Structures are given as C-alpha cells and as structure tokens.
Amino acid sequence: MTTAATLPTPTHEPTRPYQLLAPAIPASVRLAREFVAGVLETAGHQGLVDDARLCVSDVVSNVVQHAGTLMLSVQVTDFGDHVEIAVRDDNPTLRPHLRAPDEGGRGLLLVRELAAECGLNLVWDGLVVVGKCLWFELRSQE
C-alpha cells in the first residue's frame, strides 16, 4: 500500500527529492537533523541549514514522543528558490497542536515562526486516513 501526502502546490518543479525512512526512536531525531542538513548543504542551501535543523528536530521529536508509531519518514524537496520538508507518521488519530510555551510546547511555535509556510496534511490510502504529514517551507533570505 503506497500513499503520498499532499503538499502545497509548488511554484517551480522540484529539482531534487530526498527521503529518509527511520524508526520512531529518540536516536532518529539526530539522524533526521543530519540527513536534512546534508541534503541542504549538498543542494547549495547552506543559509537554511540552522533553521531546518531546529524545525526538523522539533517535528521529529513530536513524532517520537507522541505519535505512537513504529516508523517515520522525512522528505526534502528542493524547488531551487525554496525547500519543503515533510515529516510523516502512520498514526492519524494523534494530531499535533500548538500549546502554550509554559506547557513545554515551543516546537510547533518555532516551526511556525521560522517557516515561510507550514501545515498538516492527512495521508489517505484511498478510503481511510492512514497517517499524517507535517510539512514546512523554508526560503532563503538572500
């Protein structure tokens, strides 16, 4: 069963898609962060690396801590003038939500602040929801 998340309609054709599939364990937070940094550095987006590391760390940490799923995936799509990063898990029932910072919920607030755009898409297998995908877009300030 292959499913795909629907991301926002791009303004340019993607030039380089990359994907990481990893277990939903704490060590995968670092793995995802380094994967995304490596992709962005290789693609010439060095100026986005710090923000991407922070956002990916927070989103993947949320999956590891709260999604109750065995696997997660991280997809990076390079559109030349911007990148889209999507983190997917296979638990559609537990959806991320913003919490007040005093509740320990700064992660999604940081993603909203750093990203040009962000959102949550449900993943369908044709009949039922089988997962969710939190995505965000980063643009160079150059």
XYZ file of N, CA and C in Angstrom:
426
model
N 0.840 -1.162 0.000
C 0.000 0.000 0.000
C 0.889 1.231 0.000
N 0.848 1.998 -1.079
C 1.639 3.209 -1.189
C 0.725 4.401 -1.051
N 1.106 5.320 -0.179
C 0.335 6.548 -0.006
C 1.284 7.719 -0.098
N 0.751 8.863 -0.404
C 1.575 10.060 -0.503
C 0.835 11.225 0.130
N 1.561 12.065 0.803
C 0.985 13.262 1.404
C 0.837 14.326 0.332
N -0.177 15.133 0.449
C -0.382 16.222 -0.477
C 0.232 17.472 0.111
N 1.270 17.981 -0.541
C 1.924 19.202 -0.104
C 1.370 20.358 -0.913
N 1.647 21.593 -0.516
C 1.122 22.723 -1.259
C 1.607 22.705 -2.706
N 0.830 23.293 -3.581
C 1.192 23.340 -4.991
C 2.451 24.168 -5.166
N 3.507 23.580 -5.736
C 4.765 24.306 -5.878
C 4.685 25.356 -6.973
N 5.535 26.376 -6.849
C 5.618 27.397 -7.877
C 6.640 27.012 -8.945
N 7.516 26.080 -8.637
C 8.523 25.575 -9.569
C 8.540 24.056 -9.480
N 9.010 23.426 -10.524
C 9.164 21.973 -10.482
C 10.272 21.612 -9.507
N 10.081 20.565 -8.729
C 11.156 20.173 -7.814
C 12.375 19.705 -8.593
N 13.542 20.067 -8.068
C 14.773 19.668 -8.738
C 15.386 18.424 -8.116
N 15.220 18.240 -6.815
C 15.847 17.097 -6.151
C 15.000 16.632 -4.975
N 14.313 15.493 -5.078
C 13.621 14.955 -3.896
C 14.523 13.958 -3.154
N 14.493 14.021 -1.829
C 15.258 13.100 -0.987
C 14.324 12.577 0.095
N 14.506 11.327 0.528
C 13.641 10.773 1.564
C 14.429 9.870 2.506
N 14.092 9.965 3.792
C 14.677 9.132 4.836
C 13.550 8.396 5.531
N 13.682 7.098 5.683
C 12.754 6.279 6.461
C 13.516 5.818 7.689
N 12.942 6.043 8.876
C 13.658 5.729 10.117
C 12.689 5.231 11.175
N 13.199 4.481 12.158
C 12.337 4.064 13.270
C 11.987 5.288 14.124
N 10.839 5.263 14.743
C 10.397 6.369 15.603
C 10.984 6.190 16.997
N 12.307 6.392 17.084
C 13.036 6.270 18.346
C 13.845 7.554 18.552
N 14.263 7.859 19.776
C 14.987 9.103 20.030
C 16.218 9.317 19.149
N 16.966 8.274 18.832
C 18.166 8.428 18.001
C 17.833 8.939 16.597
N 16.598 8.755 16.157
C 16.213 9.209 14.820
C 16.093 10.726 14.727
N 15.961 11.402 15.856
C 15.917 12.868 15.830
C 17.234 13.400 15.271
N 18.339 12.915 15.805
C 19.652 13.344 15.316
C 19.863 12.893 13.871
N 19.484 11.674 13.562
C 19.613 11.162 12.205
C 18.859 12.044 11.214
N 17.623 12.399 11.532
C 16.814 13.249 10.649
C 17.436 14.635 10.502
N 17.907 15.184 11.609
C 18.532 16.516 11.591
C 19.763 16.514 10.687
N 20.613 15.504 10.818
C 21.827 15.435 9.997
C 21.512 15.124 8.535
N 20.499 14.295 8.294
C 20.054 13.996 6.930
C 19.622 15.281 6.226
N 18.763 16.048 6.870
C 18.262 17.284 6.259
C 19.399 18.280 6.055
N 20.272 18.424 7.044
C 21.411 19.342 6.897
C 22.288 18.931 5.718
N 22.559 17.636 5.585
C 23.375 17.154 4.476
C 22.739 17.418 3.124
N 21.430 17.195 3.036
C 20.725 17.463 1.776
C 20.819 18.944 1.426
N 20.543 19.806 2.392
C 20.553 21.248 2.121
C 21.946 21.747 1.770
N 22.961 21.261 2.461
C 24.333 21.664 2.137
C 24.711 21.215 0.730
N 24.377 19.982 0.388
C 24.678 19.453 -0.939
C 23.946 20.219 -2.038
N 22.725 20.641 -1.744
C 21.910 21.351 -2.729
C 22.224 22.845 -2.796
N 23.155 23.320 -1.962
C 23.532 24.729 -2.010
C 22.659 25.650 -1.179
N 21.959 25.106 -0.199
C 21.100 25.907 0.675
C 21.695 26.033 2.074
N 22.980 26.371 2.161
C 23.648 26.458 3.457
C 22.958 27.443 4.399
N 22.376 28.492 3.853
C 21.711 29.501 4.674
C 20.453 29.006 5.364
N 19.932 27.867 4.953
C 18.712 27.316 5.553
C 18.997 26.222 6.574
N 20.253 25.810 6.687
C 20.586 24.635 7.496
C 20.203 24.807 8.962
N 20.540 25.922 9.584
C 20.255 26.089 11.014
C 18.758 26.037 11.313
N 17.966 26.779 10.529
C 16.514 26.763 10.739
C 15.941 25.374 10.464
N 16.444 24.717 9.430
C 15.953 23.376 9.100
C 16.270 22.387 10.213
N 17.473 22.442 10.756
C 17.845 21.545 11.854
C 16.898 21.713 13.043
N 16.639 22.957 13.406
C 15.770 23.237 14.544
C 14.349 22.732 14.291
N 13.807 23.060 13.125
C 12.432 22.642 12.806
C 12.301 21.127 12.728
N 13.235 20.483 12.036
C 13.183 19.027 11.898
C 13.318 18.360 13.266
N 14.218 18.852 14.088
C 14.371 18.287 15.433
C 13.064 18.337 16.201
N 12.387 19.463 16.143
C 11.136 19.609 16.887
C 10.026 18.722 16.338
N 9.890 18.681 15.023
C 8.812 17.882 14.433
C 9.067 16.388 14.634
N 10.288 15.928 14.399
C 10.595 14.508 14.585
C 10.498 14.135 16.065
N 10.930 15.005 16.954
C 10.774 14.746 18.393
C 9.308 14.564 18.757
N 8.439 15.366 18.175
C 6.995 15.215 18.425
C 6.504 13.842 17.986
N 6.956 13.386 16.824
C 6.552 12.063 16.346
C 7.044 10.992 17.319
N 8.314 11.075 17.680
C 8.904 10.066 18.575
C 8.177 10.040 19.919
N 7.891 11.208 20.480
C 7.295 11.282 21.814
C 5.797 11.038 21.844
N 5.084 11.431 20.785
C 3.630 11.461 20.888
C 2.856 10.626 19.876
N 3.441 10.260 18.747
C 2.659 9.628 17.680
C 2.338 8.166 17.940
N 3.143 7.486 18.730
C 2.880 6.080 18.998
C 2.952 5.225 17.754
N 3.926 5.473 16.925
C 4.094 4.732 15.677
C 5.496 4.131 15.636
N 5.693 3.128 14.821
C 6.993 2.461 14.748
C 7.977 3.160 13.816
N 7.473 3.789 12.756
C 8.334 4.379 11.734
C 7.914 5.815 11.450
N 8.848 6.547 10.870
C 8.569 7.903 10.402
C 9.351 8.108 9.122
N 8.953 9.091 8.352
C 9.735 9.436 7.166
C 9.922 10.943 7.115
N 11.058 11.332 6.541
C 11.384 12.737 6.341
C 11.661 12.907 4.858
N 10.968 13.851 4.240
C 11.171 14.108 2.822
C 11.597 15.554 2.635
N 12.627 15.753 1.828
C 13.116 17.085 1.496
C 12.975 17.251 -0.007
N 12.282 18.296 -0.408
C 12.128 18.590 -1.827
C 12.702 19.968 -2.097
N 13.630 20.032 -3.027
C 14.317 21.281 -3.384
C 13.650 21.867 -4.621
N 13.124 23.074 -4.476
C 12.490 23.757 -5.589
C 13.376 24.852 -6.164
N 14.628 24.873 -5.770
C 15.546 25.897 -6.264
C 15.514 27.140 -5.405
N 14.382 27.839 -5.372
C 14.263 29.069 -4.583
C 13.783 28.810 -3.156
N 13.335 27.585 -2.887
C 12.904 27.219 -1.539
C 12.931 25.698 -1.403
N 12.824 25.238 -0.169
C 12.749 23.804 0.088
C 11.506 23.524 0.916
N 10.947 22.329 0.708
C 9.845 21.852 1.534
C 10.320 20.608 2.255
N 10.053 20.577 3.539
C 10.437 19.436 4.368
C 9.168 18.886 4.995
N 8.958 17.585 4.853
C 7.748 16.946 5.361
C 8.137 15.774 6.254
N 7.476 15.687 7.406
C 7.690 14.574 8.329
C 6.369 13.830 8.443
N 6.407 12.544 8.143
C 5.192 11.731 8.118
C 5.265 10.604 9.134
N 4.124 10.306 9.727
C 3.998 9.116 10.556
C 2.682 8.436 10.199
N 2.485 7.235 10.716
C 1.325 6.438 10.335
C 0.256 6.374 11.419
N 0.132 7.415 12.234
C -0.919 7.467 13.244
C -1.775 8.706 13.010
N -2.909 8.539 12.333
C -3.730 9.702 12.013
C -4.533 10.250 13.196
N -4.636 9.493 14.270
C -5.514 9.926 15.365
C -4.867 10.955 16.281
N -3.567 10.875 16.487
C -2.894 11.839 17.349
C -2.306 12.940 16.480
N -2.949 14.093 16.493
C -2.520 15.196 15.639
C -1.821 16.261 16.463
N -0.742 16.833 15.902
C -0.020 17.864 16.644
C -0.887 19.102 16.828
N -0.667 19.780 17.932
C -1.378 21.030 18.186
C -0.454 21.972 18.936
N -0.733 23.259 18.787
C 0.062 24.260 19.468
C -0.323 24.295 20.935
N 0.687 24.373 21.772
C 0.462 24.518 23.207
C 1.148 25.787 23.663
N 0.748 26.274 24.807
C 1.406 27.442 25.378
C 2.837 27.078 25.748
N 3.786 28.023 25.589
C 5.179 27.726 25.922
C 5.371 27.244 27.358
N 4.542 27.680 28.285
C 4.705 27.233 29.665
C 4.266 25.780 29.853
N 3.639 25.188 28.833
C 3.276 23.770 28.860
C 4.363 22.911 28.204
N 5.472 23.531 27.814
C 6.552 22.793 27.168
C 6.345 22.619 25.684
N 5.446 23.379 25.082
C 5.121 23.193 23.670
C 5.656 24.260 22.757
N 6.955 24.474 22.748
C 7.538 25.517 21.900
C 7.800 25.046 20.467
N 7.922 23.748 20.249
C 8.351 23.228 18.964
C 7.562 23.716 17.771
N 6.256 23.537 17.790
C 5.458 23.950 16.636
C 5.381 25.466 16.518
N 5.490 26.179 17.634
C 5.549 27.638 17.565
C 6.819 28.079 16.836
N 7.925 27.393 17.106
C 9.178 27.712 16.414
C 9.076 27.411 14.924
N 8.472 26.296 14.586
C 8.304 25.956 13.169
C 7.472 27.029 12.485
N 6.381 27.437 13.098
C 5.546 28.495 12.508
C 6.312 29.798 12.332
N 7.166 30.112 13.289
C 7.925 31.360 13.244
C 9.028 31.326 12.188
N 9.709 30.202 12.047
C 10.849 30.101 11.141
C 10.456 29.781 9.698
N 9.361 29.092 9.516
C 8.966 28.650 8.175
C 8.192 29.741 7.437
N 8.379 29.770 6.124
C 7.589 30.678 5.292
C 6.128 30.233 5.285
N 5.928 28.908 5.266
C 4.595 28.304 5.340
C 4.739 26.956 6.018
N 3.645 26.485 6.620
C 3.650 25.149 7.214
C 2.209 24.657 7.299
N 2.072 23.366 7.476
C 0.732 22.811 7.572
C 0.752 21.328 7.914
N -0.433 20.792 8.048
C -0.621 19.382 8.365
C -1.573 18.799 7.336
N -1.157 17.713 6.712
C -1.998 17.008 5.754
C -2.249 15.598 6.261
N -3.436 15.114 6.031
C -3.747 13.724 6.344
C -3.361 12.864 5.144
N -2.915 11.650 5.422
C -2.497 10.721 4.374
C -3.584 9.658 4.248
N -4.071 9.471 3.034
C -5.164 8.529 2.757
C -4.651 7.357 1.950
N -5.284 6.192 2.123
C -4.963 5.049 1.263
C -6.033 4.871 0.195
N -6.886 5.836 0.047
C -7.975 5.777 -0.920
C -9.322 5.759 -0.235
N -9.407 5.122 0.928
C -10.673 5.029 1.653
C -10.604 5.594 3.066
N -9.496 5.373 3.719
C -9.373 5.797 5.115
C -8.076 6.563 5.326
N -8.052 7.345 6.390
C -6.844 8.072 6.759
C -5.875 7.089 7.405
N -4.642 7.047 6.904
C -3.648 6.097 7.405
C -2.436 6.782 8.032
N -2.428 8.094 8.068
C -1.301 8.805 8.652
C -1.471 10.298 8.532
N -0.412 10.991 8.922
C -0.409 12.445 8.813
C 0.982 12.905 8.410
N 1.049 14.090 7.851
C 2.297 14.650 7.361
C 2.349 16.121 7.747
N 3.298 16.476 8.605
C 3.507 17.874 8.940
C 4.619 18.385 8.036
N 4.349 19.444 7.294
C 5.308 19.979 6.329
C 5.586 21.445 6.639
N 6.753 21.894 6.194
C 7.078 23.311 6.295
C 7.990 23.694 5.141
N 7.928 24.962 4.799
C 8.693 25.500 3.679
C 9.676 26.522 4.217
N 10.914 26.412 3.777
C 11.953 27.384 4.130
C 12.425 28.086 2.868
N 12.592 29.401 2.973
C 13.066 30.211 1.849
C 14.324 30.940 2.261
N 15.232 31.090 1.310
C 16.457 31.849 1.573
C 16.126 33.319 1.736
N 16.864 33.970 2.591
C 16.693 35.416 2.816
C 17.568 36.231 1.872
N 18.255 35.546 0.969
C 19.227 36.209 0.069
C 18.538 37.043 -0.963
